[in-house]
Amino acid sequence: MADFKVTDETTISTTELARVLGLSVRRIQQMAQDGTVPPAKKGRFRLNDSVQRYITFITGNQLTEDEQKMEKT
């Protein structure tokens, strides 16, 4: 297996990000549209930035209780 290093510039596809975060591709697309997890370029996301933004999103106070339940499921 080849060595793989994650850097601040590492990009992954929408499908890969969905797998990493445990979400659907459609949910990633929605989050990209609303600016929660902005793409680096069409269909590609910076891995580190996207994970950090998602963590901030789900742990922040901006989610209602129903939204938090939806994110957990």
PDB file of C-alpha atoms in Angstrom:
ATOM      1  CA  MET A   1       0.000   0.000   0.000  1.00  0.00           C
ATOM      2  CA  ALA A   2       1.348   3.427  -0.922  1.00  0.00           C
ATOM      3  CA  ASP A   3       1.981   6.046   1.731  1.00  0.00           C
ATOM      4  CA  PHE A   4      -0.717   8.692   1.877  1.00  0.00           C
ATOM      5  CA  LYS A   5      -0.143  11.972   3.667  1.00  0.00           C
ATOM      6  CA  VAL A   6      -2.941  14.356   4.512  1.00  0.00           C
ATOM      7  CA  THR A   7      -1.997  18.017   4.235  1.00  0.00           C
ATOM      8  CA  ASP A   8      -3.978  21.249   4.434  1.00  0.00           C
ATOM      9  CA  GLU A   9      -4.255  21.088   0.645  1.00  0.00           C
ATOM     10  CA  THR A  10      -5.510  17.489   0.407  1.00  0.00           C
ATOM     11  CA  THR A  11      -8.778  17.420  -1.519  1.00  0.00           C
ATOM     12  CA  ILE A  12     -11.331  14.649  -1.761  1.00  0.00           C
ATOM     13  CA  SER A  13     -14.487  14.108  -3.794  1.00  0.00           C
ATOM     14  CA  THR A  14     -18.017  14.675  -2.565  1.00  0.00           C
ATOM     15  CA  THR A  15     -18.506  10.916  -2.247  1.00  0.00           C
ATOM     16  CA  GLU A  16     -15.308  10.499  -0.248  1.00  0.00           C
ATOM     17  CA  LEU A  17     -16.251  13.345   2.098  1.00  0.00           C
ATOM     18  CA  ALA A  18     -19.684  11.790   2.615  1.00  0.00           C
ATOM     19  CA  ARG A  19     -17.998   8.521   3.635  1.00  0.00           C
ATOM     20  CA  VAL A  20     -15.592  10.277   6.005  1.00  0.00           C
ATOM     21  CA  LEU A  21     -18.376  12.218   7.726  1.00  0.00           C
ATOM     22  CA  GLY A  22     -20.919   9.392   7.611  1.00  0.00           C
ATOM     23  CA  LEU A  23     -23.405  11.490   5.648  1.00  0.00           C
ATOM     24  CA  SER A  24     -25.188  11.152   2.318  1.00  0.00           C
ATOM     25  CA  VAL A  25     -23.800  12.763  -0.815  1.00  0.00           C
ATOM     26  CA  ARG A  26     -26.979  14.854  -0.981  1.00  0.00           C
ATOM     27  CA  ARG A  27     -26.346  16.197   2.541  1.00  0.00           C
ATOM     28  CA  ILE A  28     -22.799  17.182   1.566  1.00  0.00           C
ATOM     29  CA  GLN A  29     -24.200  18.966  -1.479  1.00  0.00           C
ATOM     30  CA  GLN A  30     -26.710  20.827   0.701  1.00  0.00           C
ATOM     31  CA  MET A  31     -23.979  21.845   3.128  1.00  0.00           C
ATOM     32  CA  ALA A  32     -21.860  23.078   0.225  1.00  0.00           C
ATOM     33  CA  GLN A  33     -24.773  25.150  -1.070  1.00  0.00           C
ATOM     34  CA  ASP A  34     -25.404  26.792   2.288  1.00  0.00           C
ATOM     35  CA  GLY A  35     -21.696  27.473   2.861  1.00  0.00           C
ATOM     36  CA  THR A  36     -21.250  25.146   5.828  1.00  0.00           C
ATOM     37  CA  VAL A  37     -18.630  23.086   3.970  1.00  0.00           C
ATOM     38  CA  PRO A  38     -17.536  25.093   0.916  1.00  0.00           C
ATOM     39  CA  PRO A  39     -15.884  23.218  -1.959  1.00  0.00           C
ATOM     40  CA  ALA A  40     -12.278  23.930  -2.929  1.00  0.00           C
ATOM     41  CA  LYS A  41     -13.350  23.514  -6.548  1.00  0.00           C
ATOM     42  CA  LYS A  42     -16.291  21.849  -8.255  1.00  0.00           C
ATOM     43  CA  GLY A  43     -16.896  18.483  -6.637  1.00  0.00           C
ATOM     44  CA  ARG A  44     -13.743  18.611  -4.472  1.00  0.00           C
ATOM     45  CA  PHE A  45     -13.363  19.541  -0.814  1.00  0.00           C
ATOM     46  CA  ARG A  46     -10.322  20.236   1.346  1.00  0.00           C
ATOM     47  CA  LEU A  47     -10.356  17.331   3.766  1.00  0.00           C
ATOM     48  CA  ASN A  48      -8.990  19.055   6.897  1.00  0.00           C
ATOM     49  CA  ASP A  49     -11.056  22.216   6.452  1.00  0.00           C
ATOM     50  CA  SER A  50     -14.261  20.322   5.722  1.00  0.00           C
ATOM     51  CA  VAL A  51     -13.960  18.055   8.750  1.00  0.00           C
ATOM     52  CA  GLN A  52     -13.214  21.010  11.050  1.00  0.00           C
ATOM     53  CA  ARG A  53     -16.122  23.017   9.654  1.00  0.00           C
ATOM     54  CA  TYR A  54     -18.472  20.060  10.073  1.00  0.00           C
ATOM     55  CA  ILE A  55     -17.382  19.531  13.674  1.00  0.00           C
ATOM     56  CA  THR A  56     -17.945  23.226  14.383  1.00  0.00           C
ATOM     57  CA  PHE A  57     -21.331  23.021  12.663  1.00  0.00           C
ATOM     58  CA  ILE A  58     -22.636  20.064  14.663  1.00  0.00           C
ATOM     59  CA  THR A  59     -21.239  21.237  17.999  1.00  0.00           C
ATOM     60  CA  GLY A  60     -22.225  24.874  17.615  1.00  0.00           C
ATOM     61  CA  ASN A  61     -25.284  26.527  19.052  1.00  0.00           C
ATOM     62  CA  GLN A  62     -26.691  27.356  15.636  1.00  0.00           C
ATOM     63  CA  LEU A  63     -28.461  23.971  15.381  1.00  0.00           C
ATOM     64  CA  THR A  64     -31.932  23.503  16.757  1.00  0.00           C
ATOM     65  CA  GLU A  65     -32.629  20.376  18.772  1.00  0.00           C
ATOM     66  CA  ASP A  66     -34.376  18.793  15.771  1.00  0.00           C
ATOM     67  CA  GLU A  67     -31.417  19.615  13.506  1.00  0.00           C
ATOM     68  CA  GLN A  68     -29.009  18.079  16.006  1.00  0.00           C
ATOM     69  CA  LYS A  69     -31.078  14.883  16.076  1.00  0.00           C
ATOM     70  CA  MET A  70     -31.106  14.786  12.271  1.00  0.00           C
ATOM     71  CA  GLU A  71     -27.308  15.203  12.113  1.00  0.00           C
ATOM     72  CA  LYS A  72     -26.771  12.416  14.634  1.00  0.00           C
ATOM     73  CA  THR A  73     -28.945   9.998  12.676  1.00  0.00           C
TER      74      THR A  73
END
